[in-house]
Every structure is written in C-alpha cells, then in structure tokens.
Short mmCIF file of C-alpha atoms and ligand atoms in Angstrom, two decimals:
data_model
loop_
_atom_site.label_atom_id
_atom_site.label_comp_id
_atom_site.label_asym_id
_atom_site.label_seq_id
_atom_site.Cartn_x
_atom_site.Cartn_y
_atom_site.Cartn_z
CA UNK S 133 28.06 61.97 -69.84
CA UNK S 134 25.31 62.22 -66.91
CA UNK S 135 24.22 58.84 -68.18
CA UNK S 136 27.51 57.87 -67.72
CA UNK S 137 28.02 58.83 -64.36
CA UNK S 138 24.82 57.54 -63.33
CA UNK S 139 25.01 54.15 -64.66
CA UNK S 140 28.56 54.44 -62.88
CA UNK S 141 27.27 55.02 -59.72
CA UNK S 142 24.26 52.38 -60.37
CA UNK S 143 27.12 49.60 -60.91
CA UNK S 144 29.52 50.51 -58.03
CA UNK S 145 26.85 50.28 -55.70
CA UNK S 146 25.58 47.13 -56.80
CA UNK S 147 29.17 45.71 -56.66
CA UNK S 148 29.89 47.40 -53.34
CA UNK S 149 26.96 45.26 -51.50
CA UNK S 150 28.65 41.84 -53.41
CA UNK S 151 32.27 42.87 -50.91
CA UNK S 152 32.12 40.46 -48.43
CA UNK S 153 35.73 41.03 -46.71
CA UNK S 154 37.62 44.54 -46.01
CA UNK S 155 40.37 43.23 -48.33
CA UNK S 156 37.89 43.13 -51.05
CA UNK S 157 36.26 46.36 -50.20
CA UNK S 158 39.68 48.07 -50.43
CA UNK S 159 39.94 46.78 -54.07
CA UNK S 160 36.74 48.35 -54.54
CA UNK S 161 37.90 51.39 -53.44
CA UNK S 162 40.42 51.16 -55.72
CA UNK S 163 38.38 50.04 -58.69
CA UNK S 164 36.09 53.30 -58.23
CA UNK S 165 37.48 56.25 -56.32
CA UNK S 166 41.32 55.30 -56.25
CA UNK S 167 43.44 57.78 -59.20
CA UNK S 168 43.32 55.01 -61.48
CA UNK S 169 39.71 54.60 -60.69
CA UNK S 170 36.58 54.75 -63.04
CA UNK S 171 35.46 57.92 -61.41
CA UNK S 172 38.61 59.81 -62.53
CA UNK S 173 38.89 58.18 -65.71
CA UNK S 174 35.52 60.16 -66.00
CA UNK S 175 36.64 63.05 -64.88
CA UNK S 176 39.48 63.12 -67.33
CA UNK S 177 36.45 63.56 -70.26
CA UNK S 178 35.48 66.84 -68.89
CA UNK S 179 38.17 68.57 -70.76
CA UNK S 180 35.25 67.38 -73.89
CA UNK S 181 32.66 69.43 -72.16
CA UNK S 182 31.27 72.55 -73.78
CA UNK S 183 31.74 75.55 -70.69
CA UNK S 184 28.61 75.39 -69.89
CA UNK S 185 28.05 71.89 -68.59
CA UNK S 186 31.50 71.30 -67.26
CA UNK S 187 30.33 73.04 -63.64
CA UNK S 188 26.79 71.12 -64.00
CA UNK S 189 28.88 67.39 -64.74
CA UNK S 190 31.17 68.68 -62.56
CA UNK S 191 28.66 69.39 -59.76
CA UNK S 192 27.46 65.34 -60.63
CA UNK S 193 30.66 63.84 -60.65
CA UNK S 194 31.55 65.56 -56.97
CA UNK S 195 27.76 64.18 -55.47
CA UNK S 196 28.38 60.94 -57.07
CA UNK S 197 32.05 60.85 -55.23
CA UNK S 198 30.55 61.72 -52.18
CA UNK S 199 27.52 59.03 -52.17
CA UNK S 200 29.83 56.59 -53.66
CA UNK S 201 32.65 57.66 -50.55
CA UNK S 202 29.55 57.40 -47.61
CA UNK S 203 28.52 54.06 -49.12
CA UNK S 204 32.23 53.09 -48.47
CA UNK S 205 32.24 53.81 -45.35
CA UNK S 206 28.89 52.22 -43.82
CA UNK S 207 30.07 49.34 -45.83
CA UNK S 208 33.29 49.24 -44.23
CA UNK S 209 31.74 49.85 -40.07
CA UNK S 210 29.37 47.26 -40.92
CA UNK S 211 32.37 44.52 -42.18
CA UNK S 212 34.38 45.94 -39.25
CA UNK S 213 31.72 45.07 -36.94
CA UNK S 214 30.46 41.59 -38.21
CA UNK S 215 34.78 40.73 -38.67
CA UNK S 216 34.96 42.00 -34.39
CA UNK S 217 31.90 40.13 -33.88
CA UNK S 218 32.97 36.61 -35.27
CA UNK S 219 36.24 37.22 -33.23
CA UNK S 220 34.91 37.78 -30.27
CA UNK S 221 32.35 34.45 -30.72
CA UNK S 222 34.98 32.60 -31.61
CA UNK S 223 37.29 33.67 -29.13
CA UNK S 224 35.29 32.88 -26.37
CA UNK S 225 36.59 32.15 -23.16
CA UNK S 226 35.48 29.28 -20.90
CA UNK S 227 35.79 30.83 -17.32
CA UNK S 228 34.55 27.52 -15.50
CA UNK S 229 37.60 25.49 -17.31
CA UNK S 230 40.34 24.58 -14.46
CA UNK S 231 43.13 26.63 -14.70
CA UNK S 232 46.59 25.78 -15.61
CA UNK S 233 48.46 25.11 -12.60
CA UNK S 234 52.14 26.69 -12.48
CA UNK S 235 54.64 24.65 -10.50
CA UNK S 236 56.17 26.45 -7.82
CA UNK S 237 59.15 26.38 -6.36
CA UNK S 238 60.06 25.42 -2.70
CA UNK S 239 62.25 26.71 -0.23
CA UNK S 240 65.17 24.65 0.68
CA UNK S 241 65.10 23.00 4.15
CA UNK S 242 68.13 24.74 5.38
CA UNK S 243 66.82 28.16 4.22
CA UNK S 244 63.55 27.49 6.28
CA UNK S 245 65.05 26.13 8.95
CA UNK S 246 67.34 29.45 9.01
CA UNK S 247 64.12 31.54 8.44
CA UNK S 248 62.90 29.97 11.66
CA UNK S 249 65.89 30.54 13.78
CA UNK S 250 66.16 34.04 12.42
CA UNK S 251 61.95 34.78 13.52
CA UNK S 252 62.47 33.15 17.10
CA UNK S 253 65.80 35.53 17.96
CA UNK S 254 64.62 38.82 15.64
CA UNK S 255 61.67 37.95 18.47
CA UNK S 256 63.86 38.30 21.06
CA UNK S 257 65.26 41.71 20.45
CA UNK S 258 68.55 40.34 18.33
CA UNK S 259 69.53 41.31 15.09
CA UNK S 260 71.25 39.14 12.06
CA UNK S 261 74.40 40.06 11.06
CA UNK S 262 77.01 38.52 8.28
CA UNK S 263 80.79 37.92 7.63
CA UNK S 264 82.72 36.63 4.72
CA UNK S 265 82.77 32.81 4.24
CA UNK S 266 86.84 33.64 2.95
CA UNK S 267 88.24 34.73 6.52
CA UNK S 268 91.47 36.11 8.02
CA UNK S 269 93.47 33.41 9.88
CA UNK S 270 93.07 36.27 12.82
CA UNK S 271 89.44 36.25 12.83
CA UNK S 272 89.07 32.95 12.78
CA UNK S 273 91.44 31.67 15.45
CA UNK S 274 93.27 34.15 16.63
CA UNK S 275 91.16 37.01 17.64
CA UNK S 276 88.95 33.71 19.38
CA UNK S 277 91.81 33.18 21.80
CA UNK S 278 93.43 30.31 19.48
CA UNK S 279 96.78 31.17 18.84
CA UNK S 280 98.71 29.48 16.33
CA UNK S 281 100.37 25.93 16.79
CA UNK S 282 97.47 26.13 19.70
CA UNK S 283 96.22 22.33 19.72
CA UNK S 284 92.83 23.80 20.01
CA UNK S 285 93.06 24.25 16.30
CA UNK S 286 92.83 20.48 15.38
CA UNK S 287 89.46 20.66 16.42
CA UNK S 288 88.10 22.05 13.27
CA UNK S 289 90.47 21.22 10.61
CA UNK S 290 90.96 23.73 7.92
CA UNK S 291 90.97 24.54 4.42
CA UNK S 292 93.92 27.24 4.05
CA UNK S 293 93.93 29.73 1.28
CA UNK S 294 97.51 31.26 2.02
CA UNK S 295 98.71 31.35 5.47
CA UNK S 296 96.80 33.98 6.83
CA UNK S 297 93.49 33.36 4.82
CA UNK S 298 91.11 30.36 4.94
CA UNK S 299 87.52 29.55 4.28
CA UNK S 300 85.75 30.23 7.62
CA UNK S 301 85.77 27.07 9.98
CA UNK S 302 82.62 28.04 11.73
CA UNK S 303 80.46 31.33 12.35
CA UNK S 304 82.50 32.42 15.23
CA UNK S 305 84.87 34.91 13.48
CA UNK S 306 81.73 37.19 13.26
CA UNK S 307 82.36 37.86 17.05
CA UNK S 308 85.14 39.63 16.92
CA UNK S 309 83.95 41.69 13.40
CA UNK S 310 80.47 43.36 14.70
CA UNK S 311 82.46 44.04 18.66
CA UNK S 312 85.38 45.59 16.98
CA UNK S 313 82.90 47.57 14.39
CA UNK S 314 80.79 48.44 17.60
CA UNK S 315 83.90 50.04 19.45
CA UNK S 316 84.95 52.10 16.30
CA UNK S 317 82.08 53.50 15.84
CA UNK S 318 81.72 54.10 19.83
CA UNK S 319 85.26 56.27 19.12
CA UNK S 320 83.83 57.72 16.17
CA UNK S 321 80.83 59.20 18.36
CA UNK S 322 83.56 59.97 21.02
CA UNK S 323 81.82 57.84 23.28
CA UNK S 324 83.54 55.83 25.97
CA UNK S 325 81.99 52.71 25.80
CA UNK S 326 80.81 50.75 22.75
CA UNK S 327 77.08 49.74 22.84
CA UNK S 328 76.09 45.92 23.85
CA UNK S 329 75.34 43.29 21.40
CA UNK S 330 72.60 41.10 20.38
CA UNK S 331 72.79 39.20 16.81
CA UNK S 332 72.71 35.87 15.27
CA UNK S 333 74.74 35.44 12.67
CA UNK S 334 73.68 32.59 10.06
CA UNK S 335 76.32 31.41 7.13
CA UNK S 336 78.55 29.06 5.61
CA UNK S 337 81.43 27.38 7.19
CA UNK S 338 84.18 24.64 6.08
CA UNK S 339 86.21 22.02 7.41
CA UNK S 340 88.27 19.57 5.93
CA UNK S 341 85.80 16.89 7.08
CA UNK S 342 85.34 13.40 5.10
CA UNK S 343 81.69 13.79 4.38
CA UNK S 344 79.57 10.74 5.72
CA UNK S 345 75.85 10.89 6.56
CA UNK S 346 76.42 13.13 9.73
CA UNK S 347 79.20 15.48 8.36
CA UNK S 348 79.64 17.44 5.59
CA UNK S 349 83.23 19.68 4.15
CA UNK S 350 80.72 22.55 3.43
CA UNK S 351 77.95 22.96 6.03
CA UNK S 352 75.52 26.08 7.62
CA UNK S 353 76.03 27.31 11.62
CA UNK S 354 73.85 30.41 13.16
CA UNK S 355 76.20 31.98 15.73
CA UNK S 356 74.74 33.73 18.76
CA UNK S 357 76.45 36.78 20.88
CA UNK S 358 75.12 38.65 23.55
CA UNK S 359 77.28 41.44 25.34
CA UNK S 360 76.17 44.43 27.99
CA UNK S 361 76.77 44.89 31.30
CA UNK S 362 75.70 41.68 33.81
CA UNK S 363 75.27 39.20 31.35
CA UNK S 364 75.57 35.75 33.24
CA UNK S 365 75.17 32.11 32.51
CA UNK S 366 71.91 32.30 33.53
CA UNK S 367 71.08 34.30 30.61
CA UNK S 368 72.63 31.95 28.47
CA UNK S 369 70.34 29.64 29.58
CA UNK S 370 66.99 31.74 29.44
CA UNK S 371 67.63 32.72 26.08
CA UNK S 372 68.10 28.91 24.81
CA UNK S 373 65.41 27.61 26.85
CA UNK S 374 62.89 30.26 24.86
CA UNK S 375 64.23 29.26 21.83
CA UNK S 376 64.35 25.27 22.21
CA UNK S 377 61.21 25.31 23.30
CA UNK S 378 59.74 28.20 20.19
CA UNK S 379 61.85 25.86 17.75
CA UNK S 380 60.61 21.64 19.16
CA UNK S 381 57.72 22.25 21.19
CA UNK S 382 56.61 23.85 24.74
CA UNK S 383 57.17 21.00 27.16
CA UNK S 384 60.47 20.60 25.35
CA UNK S 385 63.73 21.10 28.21
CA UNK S 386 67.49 21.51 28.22
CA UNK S 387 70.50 20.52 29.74
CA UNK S 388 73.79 21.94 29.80
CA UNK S 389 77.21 19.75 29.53
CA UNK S 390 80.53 20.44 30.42
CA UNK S 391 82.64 21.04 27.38
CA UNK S 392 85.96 22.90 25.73
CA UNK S 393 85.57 25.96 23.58
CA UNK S 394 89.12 28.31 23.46
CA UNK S 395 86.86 31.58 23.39
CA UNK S 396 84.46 30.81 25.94
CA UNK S 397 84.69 30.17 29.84
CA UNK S 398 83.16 28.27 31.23
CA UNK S 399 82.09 26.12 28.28
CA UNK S 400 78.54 23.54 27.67
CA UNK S 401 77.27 22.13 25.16
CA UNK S 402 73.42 21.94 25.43
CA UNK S 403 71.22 19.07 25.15
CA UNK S 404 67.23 19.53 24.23
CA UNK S 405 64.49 16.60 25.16
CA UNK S 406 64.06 14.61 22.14
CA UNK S 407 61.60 15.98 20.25
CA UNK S 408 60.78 12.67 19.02
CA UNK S 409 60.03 10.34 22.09
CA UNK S 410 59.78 13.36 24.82
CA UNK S 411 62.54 12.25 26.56
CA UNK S 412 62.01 8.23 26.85
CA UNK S 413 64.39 7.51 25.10
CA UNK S 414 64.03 5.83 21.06
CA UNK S 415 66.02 5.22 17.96
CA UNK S 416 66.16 9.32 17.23
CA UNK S 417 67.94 10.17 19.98
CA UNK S 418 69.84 6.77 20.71
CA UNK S 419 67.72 6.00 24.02
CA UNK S 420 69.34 8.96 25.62
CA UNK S 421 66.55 10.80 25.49
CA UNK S 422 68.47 13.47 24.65
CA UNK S 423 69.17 15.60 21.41
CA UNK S 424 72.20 17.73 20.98
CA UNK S 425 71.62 20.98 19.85
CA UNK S 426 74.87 23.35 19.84
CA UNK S 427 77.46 24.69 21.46
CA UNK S 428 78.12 27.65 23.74
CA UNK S 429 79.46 29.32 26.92
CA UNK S 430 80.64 32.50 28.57
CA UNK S 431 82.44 34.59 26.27
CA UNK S 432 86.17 34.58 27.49
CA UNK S 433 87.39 38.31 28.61
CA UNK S 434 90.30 37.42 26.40
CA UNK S 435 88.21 37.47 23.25
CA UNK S 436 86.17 41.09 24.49
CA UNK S 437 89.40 42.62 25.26
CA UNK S 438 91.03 41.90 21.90
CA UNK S 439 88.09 43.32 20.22
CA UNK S 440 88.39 46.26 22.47
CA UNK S 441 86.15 45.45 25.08
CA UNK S 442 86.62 46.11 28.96
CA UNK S 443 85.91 42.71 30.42
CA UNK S 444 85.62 44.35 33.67
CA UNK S 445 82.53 46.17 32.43
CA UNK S 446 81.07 43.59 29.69
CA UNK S 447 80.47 39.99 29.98
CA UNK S 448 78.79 37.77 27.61
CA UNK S 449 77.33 34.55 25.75
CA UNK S 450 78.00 32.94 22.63
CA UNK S 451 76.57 30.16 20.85
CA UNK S 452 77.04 28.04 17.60
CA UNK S 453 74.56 25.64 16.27
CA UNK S 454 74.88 23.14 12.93
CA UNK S 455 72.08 23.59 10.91
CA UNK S 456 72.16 20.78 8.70
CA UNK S 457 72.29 18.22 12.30
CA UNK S 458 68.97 20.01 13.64
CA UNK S 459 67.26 20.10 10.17
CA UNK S 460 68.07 16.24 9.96
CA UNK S 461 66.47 15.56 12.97
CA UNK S 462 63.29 18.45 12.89
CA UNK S 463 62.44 16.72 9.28
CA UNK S 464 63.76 13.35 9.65
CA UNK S 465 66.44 13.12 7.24
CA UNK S 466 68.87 10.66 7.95
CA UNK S 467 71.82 11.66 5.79
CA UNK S 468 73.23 15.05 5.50
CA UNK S 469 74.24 14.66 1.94
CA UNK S 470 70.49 14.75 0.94
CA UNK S 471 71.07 18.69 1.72
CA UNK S 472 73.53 19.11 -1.16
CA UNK S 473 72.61 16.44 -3.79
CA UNK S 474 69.44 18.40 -4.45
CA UNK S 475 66.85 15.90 -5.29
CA UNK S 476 63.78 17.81 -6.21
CA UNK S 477 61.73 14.65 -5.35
CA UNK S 478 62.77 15.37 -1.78
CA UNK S 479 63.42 19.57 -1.68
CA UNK S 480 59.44 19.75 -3.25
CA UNK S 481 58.22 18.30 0.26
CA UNK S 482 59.39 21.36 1.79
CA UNK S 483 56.88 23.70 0.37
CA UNK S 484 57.41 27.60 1.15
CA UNK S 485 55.64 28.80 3.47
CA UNK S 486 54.67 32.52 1.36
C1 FA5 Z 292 81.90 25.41 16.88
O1 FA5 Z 292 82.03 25.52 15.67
C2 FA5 Z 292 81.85 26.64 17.77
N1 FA5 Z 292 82.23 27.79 16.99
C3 FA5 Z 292 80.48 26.78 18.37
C4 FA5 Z 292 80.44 27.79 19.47
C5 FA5 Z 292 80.09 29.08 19.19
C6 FA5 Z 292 80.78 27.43 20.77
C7 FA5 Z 292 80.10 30.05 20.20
C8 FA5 Z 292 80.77 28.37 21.79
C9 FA5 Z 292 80.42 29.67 21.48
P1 FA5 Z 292 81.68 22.82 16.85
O2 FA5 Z 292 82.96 22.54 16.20
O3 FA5 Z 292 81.22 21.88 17.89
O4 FA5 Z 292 81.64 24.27 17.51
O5 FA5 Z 292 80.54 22.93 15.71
C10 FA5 Z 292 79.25 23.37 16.02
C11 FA5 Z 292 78.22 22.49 15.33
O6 FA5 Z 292 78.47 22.43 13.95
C12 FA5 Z 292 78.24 21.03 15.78
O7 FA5 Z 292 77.46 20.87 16.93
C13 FA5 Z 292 77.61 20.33 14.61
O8 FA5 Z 292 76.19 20.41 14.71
C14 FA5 Z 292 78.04 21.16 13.44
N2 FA5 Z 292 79.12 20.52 12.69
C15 FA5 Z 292 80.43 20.43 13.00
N3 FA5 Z 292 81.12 19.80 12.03
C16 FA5 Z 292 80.24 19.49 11.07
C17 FA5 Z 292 80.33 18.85 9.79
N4 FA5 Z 292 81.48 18.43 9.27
N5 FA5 Z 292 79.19 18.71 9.06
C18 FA5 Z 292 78.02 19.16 9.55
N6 FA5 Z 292 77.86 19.78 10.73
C19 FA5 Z 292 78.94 19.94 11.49
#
C-alpha cells in the first residue's frame, strides 16, 4: 500500500509539471485529489488494513494529500502569473499613437449670437427673463396699447390659435408679464411701489410672413426694458451705444430714426455704422453706410399703467432686435433660411466657443 501511495505521488507530480494551461491543471486536480480521484480511490482500500497500519497509511495518505495539494497550488500562481504576463505583453498600449479624434458638436449661430447679447447686457446690470412663445391676444397687443381692430395690428400679421390666443408676434408681450409680476409681488411685500426693471428677454416669435431670404414665419428677437425713476431717452441711447459698440467693434456709432411703435413714445429705430465698410458705404449695407439694428423708444405711460405702473413716477425704454437679420450680417450669411435648413456643412463653421 505505501508503495502504492508513493508511486502515486511519484506519477502525479511528474504529470503535474506536463499542465501547461489552468484548464488542464483543473483536470489534474480532478484526476488526483477530486472524490473520484486516485487518492480516494486509495483511501477506499484502507478498510483492507490490519488496525495497526491503518493510522500509519493513514498518516501517508494525509502527507501525500498535502504535498500533492501545495504542488497544486505553486503550479497554479506560477500559470496565473505567466497567463497575466502574456496579457499584459500582448496588450500593450502604444501611448505615442494619435488619438482618436471625437467630432464635436457646434453651437448654432443664433444660440451664440444670443449668448453674446445675453454677456454684453448680464454686463450691464440686466437680467434675462422668458415668456411663452403661445401668448394671450392681451399680452400681445392689448396690454402694448394695441387694441383690437387697431390698424397698428397689420404690422405684424398673426398666426391665431382661437381668438384670444396666438403664437407670440414678437418678444414684446414679456413687458407687460415681468411689470405686472413686479407689482404683485410689490403688494405681496405691502410695499407701495414695485421695484424698477432691467432684463432682456430672448425667444421665439411668429408672423404670418412669406419666408424669402430676409424673412422668416418663425424667427428669434431679444427684447429690452428698462423702468425706475428718471429714465430718459438719453439712456436709451447710452445703453445701445455700449452695446453696439461691445457687439461690432469700438469705433462703431449709432443713429436714431424716427419711427411708429403703439407702446412706445416717442419711437426710433436705430441704425449702427456698418460694420463692414466703417461707414463708407459698400454692398453690405447698400452704400448707406448704415446697418439697421432694432427697434425701440420710450415706453408709453399707457403700457406702465396697465401693468400697474404710475407713469408719473416710472418712465422707461424698450427695445426689440431680430436676431436672425444681425447674425446674417455679423457672419455673412446672405439668406435667412440657411438658419433653419440646418446644413451641418455650414452650422460646423460655427464652432462653440467651451
Ligand atoms: C417689433 O417686433 C417690436 N416689438 C420691437 C420693439 C420692441 C420696438 C420694444 C420698440 C420697443 P418689428 O416688427 O420691427 O418690431 O420687428 C423687430 C425686428 O424683428 C426687425 O427689425 C427685424 O430684424 C426682425 N423681423 C421682423 N420680421 C421678421 C421676419 N419675418 N423674419 C425675420 N426677422 C424679422
């Protein structure tokens, strides 16, 4: 029987050093210590043994076990470690290859231009504020000082929803929401007066416009309104000067026309020096030397006192500019349908600036 075991031992050894994989060694394992295994098939013979040399075989079969077991196991580190080894050679990484490069994204051209606005006022001390792009036929017109069957509303023909909802014909109806939010929550604090207001107010706006390369059914505005105490038109014109010249340049100047808006009095529409030519006059700005950039004017008491108001203590500005017409001109793009048709060919010139 101890010849047994020994020549047992001698063979799994031998075999053991022949397992070349961890698969194989496992079947090895199996072969010799598993319950099917040699070792307790030898075990089973005991039961032959005369009393006294069971504990003595016994004894032999456990130390054979064990240096069969330890064998295992410095068998199975070292295949472990040769198997990580050839992995990590042949998983090598080249750190001086070129990466792969992940296309980006860009920002869209009215989005930065909007960006930009947004900067320039935030700079100024205003803040941004929103409406809905589905409006009230009261904010829209009325509460603007355009009553209905007013002529004043063929200006900016609309898109009705029902008779007292539309899609928003421009930015202006946001007026009238952040003043009348400003004098509830002036009641609310039981104060007296409701605070002034500074905010641009970027967004959406309709018309029932044939689109051509200058105009557009769906297009963007930025709305301006400024309202404390002493607000005059000189104001109006500080605050545009700073921000023609942040937006086209420093030796860039404006002028102010004559013009009609219902809900502001006196009205002007403002001119900046063509960016382009400096005011000589070429083919951007027709030989005017001139570029319009919005409209604007005095808000009219009518509008402050419907929103609640006192025009005898607050007066005010408002302005309106068309983003699409300035982002034509800033990035030379000559029809405003390039804006919506989405060609990346064109929108991947206008890299983001993060
Ligand atoms: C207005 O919409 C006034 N709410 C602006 C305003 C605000 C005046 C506050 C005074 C005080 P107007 O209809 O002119 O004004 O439009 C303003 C700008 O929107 C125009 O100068 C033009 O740049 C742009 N715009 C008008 N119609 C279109 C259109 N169909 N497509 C693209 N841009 C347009």
């Amino acid at each position: 029987m101890k010849e047994q075991l020994m020549a047992l031992k001698e063979q799994a050894l031998e075999k053991l050093t022949q397992q070349s994989s961890l698969h194989q060694l496992n079947e090895w394992k199996a072969t010799y210590l598993g319950k099917k295994g040699e070792l307790t098939a030898a075990l089973r013979g005991m039961k032959d043994l005369s009393a006294e040399e069971r504990p003595i075989v016994g004894a032999l079969v456990n130390e054979v076990r064990e240096s069969l077991e330890s064998a295992f196991d410095g068998q199975e580190a070292e295949l472990k470690r040769a198997e990580r080894e050839k992995r990590l050679r042949e998983e090598t990484i080249d750190v001086t290859l070129p990466g792969r490069s992940i296309p980006l994204g860009s920002e869209h051209p009215l989005t930065r231009l909007i960006r930009e606005v947004e900067e320039i006022f935030l700079g100024l001390g205003f803040q941004v504020a929103e409406g809905p792009e589905v409006e009230t036929d009261y904010n829209n017109f009325e509460a603007l000082n355009v009553p209905r069957n007013h002529p004043a509303r063929d200006m900016q023909d609309t898109f009705y929803i029902t008779e007292d909802m539309l899609l928003r014909t421009h930015t202006s109806p946001v007026q009238g929401r952040v003043l009348r939010a400003n004098v509830e929550a002036a009641k609310q604090r039981g104060e007296t007066s409701p605070q002034p207001v500074r905010i641009i107010a970027p967004g959406r706006v309709y018309r029932r416009d044939d689109d051509d390369a200058t105009h557009s059914h769906a297009f963007m505005q930025i709305e301006g309104l400024v309202v404390d105490r002493h607000i005059r038109m000189s104001d109006l014109k500080g605050i545009l000067t700073t921000f023609a010249q942040q937006m086209f340049g420093h030796d860039v100047a404006i002028r102010m026309r004559p013009s009609y808006f219902p809900f502001t009095e006196p009205s002007t529409e403002v001119d900046a020096t063509c960016y382009s030519c400096g005011g000589d006059g070429c083919r951007v700005c027709k030989q005017t030397g001139w570029i319009e950039i919005l409209g604007a004017g005095m808000v009219h008491p009518n509008v402050l006192e419907m929103a609640g108001y006192d025009p005898e203590e607050f007066t005010g500005f408002a302005f309106g500019m068309g983003v699409e017409r300035i982002a034509m001109r800033r990035y030379g793009i000559e029809d405003i349908r390039h804006f919506y048709t989405n060609d990346v060919r064109l929108m991947s010139q206008f890299k983001s600036r993060v």
